């Protein structure tokens, strides 16, 4: 009997109802609500810090921005090919967003254009309707650039306030936004070079090939950085054993991507000097493999940036070298076990490389028609995109 009383006493001690026999229903409800509010607050706090969901949002945003930059590159190429880039002879951040409306406004704009070398030397018989076409080409390119700026800056402010960025990501997006502003200023600096009077020169007025290549190069850097960060936010890194062959493949892929970038950049010198029109034959340049005027300028280094023959020759060599490197990368990758996405990326890179070479040769042989030349330039962006994708697939797992 004594043992039974001891068991009952022990049960009462262990029972929570016995421990709190005087707790009222109101007190229990308060405890439950307090616990629920604590859980809700913790969940709310967790949703404001970077996580997988917010990383995907940021990744999609940056991919969208890179798409807009690619559009700006293509549109800029078409503007250059149609010789429209010098039609707007001044620069205003807001005021020029509204194009001329009335006949008087159009005539005033045309009158400003007539004061500069391009009209005096090249387009002295241009009509107002023809001027409207080149004006709207340049205006469209500038408005697209402003759209790119807004697409970077406004979401950056929003995501920053929402807490979507890690410390490292904050530095990256600030760099991207700063680069967008720099790119706009560099564009006007480039245009100014084509508006300057050059009494000692009888050449066709054009922008400096140095400034053109800087403008295109900075746009490509902005594009590559945005695409890379976007892909790394969206695509999980593969778990690959870091074997010697894998490490060699990664180094090979990085070198190949650098070569593709350099080839695309050399295209700016080809465009800036109209070098695509000097030797319209392939594989030889005229009757020779190496033309006589390859090093006609002095000093020798000047030929690589100002001699149209040398610039075209260099672009050919870089293009063929890129094709050879991509082919080697594809063949080397077939010897090892890679994730499925990585195999697809490398295969598409190889296919695009051959298509791009065909486009380049066709553009040359047909004397640089606008539509084909614009497609060739778009192809260079596509090829660079695939090279960045390959690097994203082969990147190392974060620790």
Coordinates of C-alpha atoms in Angstrom, one line a residue:
X1 CA 0.0 0.0 0.0
X2 CA 2.9 2.3 0.8
X3 CA 4.4 1.6 -2.6
X4 CA 1.2 2.5 -4.4
X5 CA 1.1 5.9 -2.6
X6 CA 4.7 6.5 -3.7
X7 CA 3.9 5.8 -7.3
X8 CA 0.8 8.1 -7.2
X9 CA 3.0 10.8 -5.7
X10 CA 5.7 10.4 -8.4
X11 CA 3.1 10.5 -11.2
X12 CA 1.7 13.7 -9.7
X13 CA 5.1 15.3 -9.6
X14 CA 5.9 14.4 -13.2
X15 CA 2.5 15.5 -14.5
X16 CA 2.5 19.1 -16.0
X17 CA -1.1 19.6 -14.8
X18 CA 0.0 18.7 -11.3
X19 CA 3.0 21.1 -11.6
X20 CA 0.6 23.9 -12.7
X21 CA -2.7 23.1 -11.1
X22 CA -3.7 26.7 -10.7
X23 CA -3.0 27.9 -14.3
X24 CA -6.1 29.5 -15.8
X25 CA -7.3 29.0 -19.4
X26 CA -6.5 32.6 -20.1
X27 CA -2.9 32.1 -19.1
X28 CA -2.6 29.0 -21.3
X29 CA -3.9 30.9 -24.3
X30 CA -1.4 33.7 -23.7
X31 CA 1.5 31.3 -23.6
X32 CA 0.3 29.7 -26.9
X33 CA -0.1 33.0 -28.6
X34 CA 3.3 34.2 -27.4
X35 CA 4.9 31.1 -28.9
X36 CA 3.1 31.6 -32.2
X37 CA 4.1 35.2 -32.5
X38 CA 7.7 34.2 -31.7
X39 CA 7.7 31.7 -34.6
X40 CA 6.1 34.2 -36.9
X41 CA 8.7 36.8 -36.1
X42 CA 11.5 34.3 -36.7
X43 CA 10.1 33.3 -40.0
X44 CA 9.7 36.9 -41.0
X45 CA 13.3 37.6 -40.1
X46 CA 14.5 34.5 -42.1
X47 CA 12.6 35.8 -45.2
X48 CA 14.5 39.1 -45.2
X49 CA 18.0 37.5 -45.4
X50 CA 19.5 36.0 -48.5
X51 CA 18.3 32.5 -49.1
X52 CA 17.8 30.1 -52.0
X53 CA 14.6 31.8 -53.1
X54 CA 16.1 35.3 -53.1
X55 CA 19.2 34.1 -54.8
X56 CA 17.1 32.8 -57.7
X57 CA 15.2 36.1 -57.9
X58 CA 18.5 38.0 -58.1
X59 CA 19.9 35.5 -60.6
X60 CA 16.9 35.9 -62.9
X61 CA 17.2 39.7 -62.6
X62 CA 20.8 39.7 -63.6
X63 CA 20.1 37.4 -66.5
X64 CA 17.5 39.8 -67.7
X65 CA 19.9 42.7 -67.4
X66 CA 22.5 40.8 -69.4
X67 CA 19.9 40.2 -72.1
X68 CA 19.3 43.9 -72.2
X69 CA 23.0 44.6 -72.5
X70 CA 23.2 42.0 -75.4
X71 CA 20.4 43.9 -77.1
X72 CA 22.3 47.2 -76.7
X73 CA 25.4 45.6 -78.2
X74 CA 23.5 44.3 -81.2
X75 CA 21.6 47.6 -81.7
X76 CA 24.9 49.5 -81.4
X77 CA 26.3 47.4 -84.1
X78 CA 23.4 48.0 -86.4
X79 CA 23.7 51.8 -85.7
X80 CA 27.3 51.6 -86.7
X81 CA 26.6 49.6 -89.8
X82 CA 23.9 52.0 -91.0
X83 CA 26.3 55.0 -90.3
X84 CA 23.8 56.5 -87.9
X85 CA 25.9 57.0 -84.8
X86 CA 26.8 60.7 -85.6
X87 CA 23.3 61.9 -86.3
X88 CA 22.7 63.2 -82.8
X89 CA 25.3 65.9 -82.3
X90 CA 24.7 66.7 -78.6
X91 CA 24.0 64.8 -75.4
X92 CA 21.3 65.4 -72.7
X93 CA 20.3 62.8 -70.1
X94 CA 16.6 63.7 -70.0
X95 CA 15.9 66.3 -72.7
X96 CA 16.8 64.2 -75.6
X97 CA 14.4 61.4 -74.5
X98 CA 11.8 63.3 -76.5
X99 CA 12.6 63.3 -80.2
X100 CA 11.6 66.2 -82.5
X101 CA 7.8 66.4 -83.1
X102 CA 7.0 69.2 -85.4
X103 CA 8.4 70.0 -88.8
X104 CA 10.2 73.0 -87.3
X105 CA 11.9 70.9 -84.7
X106 CA 13.1 68.4 -87.3
X107 CA 14.5 71.1 -89.5
X108 CA 16.3 72.6 -86.5
X109 CA 17.8 69.2 -85.6
X110 CA 18.8 68.6 -89.2
X111 CA 20.4 72.1 -89.3
X112 CA 22.6 71.2 -86.3
X113 CA 23.7 67.9 -88.1
X114 CA 24.6 69.9 -91.2
X115 CA 27.3 71.8 -89.3
X116 CA 29.4 68.7 -88.7
X117 CA 31.9 66.8 -90.9
X118 CA 29.8 63.8 -91.7
X119 CA 27.2 65.8 -93.5
X120 CA 29.7 68.1 -95.2
X121 CA 31.9 65.3 -96.5
X122 CA 29.7 62.2 -96.8
X123 CA 26.0 63.1 -96.6
X124 CA 25.9 66.6 -98.2
X125 CA 23.0 65.5 -100.5
X126 CA 21.0 63.9 -97.6
X127 CA 17.3 64.7 -97.4
X128 CA 15.3 65.3 -94.2
X129 CA 13.5 62.0 -94.5
X130 CA 16.8 60.2 -94.8
X131 CA 18.1 62.1 -91.8
X132 CA 15.1 61.0 -89.8
X133 CA 16.0 57.3 -90.3
X134 CA 19.6 57.7 -89.0
X135 CA 18.4 59.9 -86.2
X136 CA 15.9 57.4 -84.9
X137 CA 18.6 54.6 -85.2
X138 CA 20.9 56.6 -82.8
X139 CA 18.0 57.8 -80.7
X140 CA 16.8 54.2 -80.2
X141 CA 20.3 53.1 -79.2
X142 CA 20.5 55.8 -76.6
X143 CA 17.1 55.1 -75.2
X144 CA 17.9 51.5 -74.9
X145 CA 21.0 52.5 -73.0
X146 CA 18.8 54.4 -70.5
X147 CA 16.6 51.4 -70.2
X148 CA 19.6 49.3 -69.3
X149 CA 20.6 51.8 -66.6
X150 CA 17.1 51.8 -65.1
X151 CA 17.0 47.9 -65.2
X152 CA 20.2 47.8 -63.1
X153 CA 19.8 50.7 -60.7
X154 CA 16.1 50.5 -59.7
X155 CA 16.0 46.8 -58.8
X156 CA 19.3 47.3 -57.0
X157 CA 17.7 49.8 -54.7
X158 CA 14.7 47.6 -54.1
X159 CA 16.6 44.4 -53.4
X160 CA 19.1 46.2 -51.2
X161 CA 16.2 47.5 -49.0
X162 CA 14.6 44.0 -48.9
X163 CA 17.9 42.5 -47.7
X164 CA 18.4 40.2 -50.8
X165 CA 22.1 40.8 -51.1
X166 CA 25.0 39.3 -49.2
X167 CA 28.0 41.5 -48.4
X168 CA 29.9 40.2 -51.4
X169 CA 26.8 40.6 -53.7
X170 CA 26.4 44.2 -52.6
X171 CA 29.9 45.0 -53.9
X172 CA 29.2 43.2 -57.1
X173 CA 25.9 45.0 -57.9
X174 CA 27.4 48.3 -57.0
X175 CA 30.2 47.6 -59.4
X176 CA 27.7 46.7 -62.1
X177 CA 25.7 49.9 -61.6
X178 CA 28.8 52.0 -61.7
X179 CA 29.9 50.3 -64.8
X180 CA 26.6 51.1 -66.5
X181 CA 27.1 54.8 -65.8
X182 CA 30.6 54.6 -67.0
X183 CA 29.4 52.9 -70.2
X184 CA 27.0 55.7 -71.0
X185 CA 29.6 58.4 -70.5
X186 CA 32.1 56.4 -72.6
X187 CA 29.5 56.2 -75.4
X188 CA 29.3 60.0 -75.7
X189 CA 33.1 60.3 -75.5
X190 CA 33.2 57.9 -78.5
X191 CA 30.6 59.9 -80.5
X192 CA 32.5 63.2 -79.9
X193 CA 35.5 61.8 -81.7
X194 CA 33.5 61.6 -84.9
X195 CA 32.2 65.1 -84.6
X196 CA 35.5 66.8 -84.4
X197 CA 36.8 68.9 -87.4
X198 CA 40.0 67.4 -88.9
X199 CA 41.2 69.9 -91.6
X200 CA 44.3 67.8 -92.4
X201 CA 42.2 64.7 -93.1
X202 CA 40.1 63.9 -96.2
X203 CA 39.0 60.5 -94.8
X204 CA 35.3 59.7 -94.2
X205 CA 34.3 61.0 -90.8
X206 CA 34.1 58.2 -88.3
X207 CA 34.5 57.6 -84.6
X208 CA 37.9 56.7 -83.2
X209 CA 38.5 53.0 -83.4
X210 CA 40.2 53.1 -80.0
X211 CA 37.1 54.7 -78.4
X212 CA 34.8 52.3 -80.3
X213 CA 36.8 49.3 -79.0
X214 CA 36.7 50.7 -75.5
X215 CA 33.0 51.2 -75.7
X216 CA 32.3 47.7 -77.0
X217 CA 34.9 46.2 -74.6
X218 CA 33.2 47.7 -71.6
X219 CA 29.8 46.6 -72.8
X220 CA 31.1 43.0 -73.2
X221 CA 32.6 43.1 -69.7
X222 CA 29.3 44.3 -68.3
X223 CA 27.5 41.6 -70.2
X224 CA 29.9 38.8 -69.1
X225 CA 29.9 39.9 -65.4
X226 CA 26.1 40.1 -65.3
X227 CA 25.7 36.7 -67.0
X228 CA 28.3 35.0 -64.8
X229 CA 26.8 36.3 -61.6
X230 CA 23.3 35.4 -62.7
X231 CA 24.2 31.9 -63.8
X232 CA 26.1 31.2 -60.5
X233 CA 23.1 32.3 -58.6
X234 CA 20.7 30.0 -60.5
X235 CA 22.8 27.0 -61.4
X236 CA 24.1 24.9 -58.5
X237 CA 27.7 23.9 -58.8
X238 CA 28.5 20.3 -59.7
X239 CA 30.2 17.9 -57.3
X240 CA 33.2 16.9 -59.5
X241 CA 36.3 15.2 -58.3
X242 CA 39.2 17.6 -58.9
X243 CA 41.3 15.2 -61.0
X244 CA 44.3 16.3 -63.1
X245 CA 42.3 16.1 -66.3
X246 CA 39.4 18.1 -64.8
X247 CA 41.8 20.9 -63.7
X248 CA 43.3 20.9 -67.2
X249 CA 39.9 21.2 -68.7
X250 CA 39.0 24.1 -66.5
X251 CA 42.2 26.0 -67.4
X252 CA 41.6 25.2 -71.1
X253 CA 38.0 26.5 -70.9
X254 CA 39.2 29.8 -69.2
X255 CA 41.8 30.3 -71.9
X256 CA 39.3 29.6 -74.6
X257 CA 36.8 32.1 -73.2
X258 CA 39.5 34.7 -73.1
X259 CA 40.3 34.1 -76.7
X260 CA 36.7 34.4 -77.7
X261 CA 36.4 37.7 -75.8
X262 CA 39.6 39.0 -77.6
X263 CA 38.2 38.0 -81.0
X264 CA 35.0 39.8 -80.3
X265 CA 36.9 42.9 -79.2
X266 CA 39.1 42.9 -82.3
X267 CA 35.8 43.1 -84.3
X268 CA 35.5 46.7 -83.0
X269 CA 38.7 47.7 -84.8
X270 CA 37.4 46.0 -87.9
X271 CA 34.2 48.0 -87.7
X272 CA 35.9 51.2 -86.7
X273 CA 38.3 51.1 -89.7
X274 CA 35.9 49.5 -92.2
X275 CA 38.5 46.8 -92.5
X276 CA 36.0 44.3 -93.7
X277 CA 36.0 46.0 -97.1
X278 CA 39.8 45.9 -97.9
X279 CA 40.2 42.2 -98.8
X280 CA 37.0 40.4 -99.7
X281 CA 38.4 37.0 -100.4
X282 CA 39.0 33.8 -98.3
X283 CA 41.2 32.0 -97.3
X284 CA 43.8 34.2 -99.1
X285 CA 43.8 38.0 -98.8
X286 CA 43.8 38.9 -102.5
X287 CA 46.4 36.7 -104.2
X288 CA 48.5 36.2 -101.1
X289 CA 48.3 34.4 -97.8
X290 CA 50.1 37.4 -96.2
X291 CA 49.4 40.7 -98.0
X292 CA 52.2 43.1 -99.0
X293 CA 50.8 46.0 -97.0
X294 CA 50.5 44.1 -93.7
X295 CA 53.1 46.2 -92.0
X296 CA 53.0 49.4 -94.2
X297 CA 52.7 51.8 -91.3
X298 CA 55.5 53.0 -89.1
X299 CA 56.2 52.4 -86.3
X300 CA 55.3 48.7 -86.7
X301 CA 53.0 48.6 -83.6
X302 CA 50.7 51.2 -85.3
X303 CA 49.7 48.7 -87.9
X304 CA 47.8 46.5 -85.4
X305 CA 45.4 49.3 -84.5
X306 CA 45.3 51.7 -87.5
X307 CA 46.1 49.6 -90.6
X308 CA 42.9 48.1 -92.0
X309 CA 44.8 45.3 -93.7
X310 CA 46.5 44.3 -90.4
X311 CA 43.3 44.6 -88.4
X312 CA 41.5 42.3 -90.8
X313 CA 44.4 39.8 -90.8
X314 CA 44.4 39.8 -87.0
X315 CA 40.7 39.2 -86.8
X316 CA 41.0 36.3 -89.2
X317 CA 43.8 34.7 -87.1
X318 CA 41.9 35.2 -83.9
X319 CA 38.7 33.8 -85.3
X320 CA 40.5 30.7 -86.6
X321 CA 42.4 30.3 -83.3
X322 CA 39.1 30.5 -81.4
X323 CA 37.6 27.8 -83.6
X324 CA 40.7 25.6 -83.1
X325 CA 40.6 26.1 -79.3
X326 CA 36.9 25.4 -79.0
X327 CA 37.3 22.2 -81.2
X328 CA 40.2 21.1 -78.9
X329 CA 38.1 21.8 -75.8
X330 CA 35.2 19.7 -77.2
X331 CA 37.5 16.8 -78.1
X332 CA 39.3 16.9 -74.8
X333 CA 36.0 17.0 -72.8
X334 CA 34.8 13.8 -74.5
X335 CA 37.6 11.9 -72.8
X336 CA 36.2 12.5 -69.3
X337 CA 33.0 12.0 -67.3
X338 CA 31.3 15.3 -67.0
X339 CA 27.8 16.4 -65.7
X340 CA 25.1 16.4 -68.4
X341 CA 24.7 20.2 -68.4
X342 CA 28.4 20.7 -68.8
X343 CA 28.4 18.4 -71.8
X344 CA 25.5 20.2 -73.4
X345 CA 27.2 23.6 -72.9
X346 CA 30.5 22.5 -74.5
X347 CA 28.6 20.9 -77.4
X348 CA 26.6 24.0 -78.1
X349 CA 29.8 26.1 -77.8
X350 CA 31.4 24.0 -80.5
X351 CA 28.4 24.1 -82.8
X352 CA 28.1 27.9 -82.4
X353 CA 31.8 28.4 -83.2
X354 CA 31.5 26.7 -86.6
X355 CA 28.4 28.7 -87.3
X356 CA 30.1 31.9 -86.4
X357 CA 33.0 31.2 -88.7
X358 CA 30.7 30.6 -91.6
X359 CA 28.9 33.9 -90.8
X360 CA 32.2 35.7 -90.8
X361 CA 33.4 34.3 -94.0
X362 CA 30.0 35.0 -95.7
X363 CA 30.0 38.6 -94.5
X364 CA 33.5 39.1 -95.9
X365 CA 32.8 37.5 -99.3
X366 CA 29.5 39.4 -99.7
X367 CA 31.1 42.8 -99.0
X368 CA 29.6 43.3 -95.5
X369 CA 25.8 43.5 -96.0
X370 CA 24.2 45.1 -93.0
X371 CA 21.9 42.2 -92.1
X372 CA 24.6 39.6 -92.4
X373 CA 27.2 41.7 -90.5
X374 CA 24.7 42.4 -87.7
X375 CA 24.0 38.6 -87.5
X376 CA 27.7 38.0 -87.3
X377 CA 28.1 40.5 -84.4
X378 CA 25.1 38.9 -82.7
X379 CA 26.8 35.5 -83.2
X380 CA 29.9 36.8 -81.3
X381 CA 27.7 37.6 -78.3
X382 CA 26.1 34.2 -78.5
X383 CA 29.5 32.5 -78.7
X384 CA 30.7 34.5 -75.7
X385 CA 27.6 33.6 -73.8
X386 CA 28.1 29.9 -74.3
X387 CA 31.7 30.2 -73.2
X388 CA 30.6 31.9 -70.0
X389 CA 28.0 29.1 -69.5
X390 CA 30.7 26.5 -69.8
X391 CA 32.8 28.2 -67.2
X392 CA 29.8 28.4 -64.9
X393 CA 29.2 24.6 -65.3
X394 CA 32.9 23.8 -64.5
X395 CA 33.3 26.1 -61.6
X396 CA 34.4 24.8 -58.2
X397 CA 32.0 24.0 -55.5
X398 CA 31.8 26.8 -52.8
X399 CA 33.3 25.8 -49.5

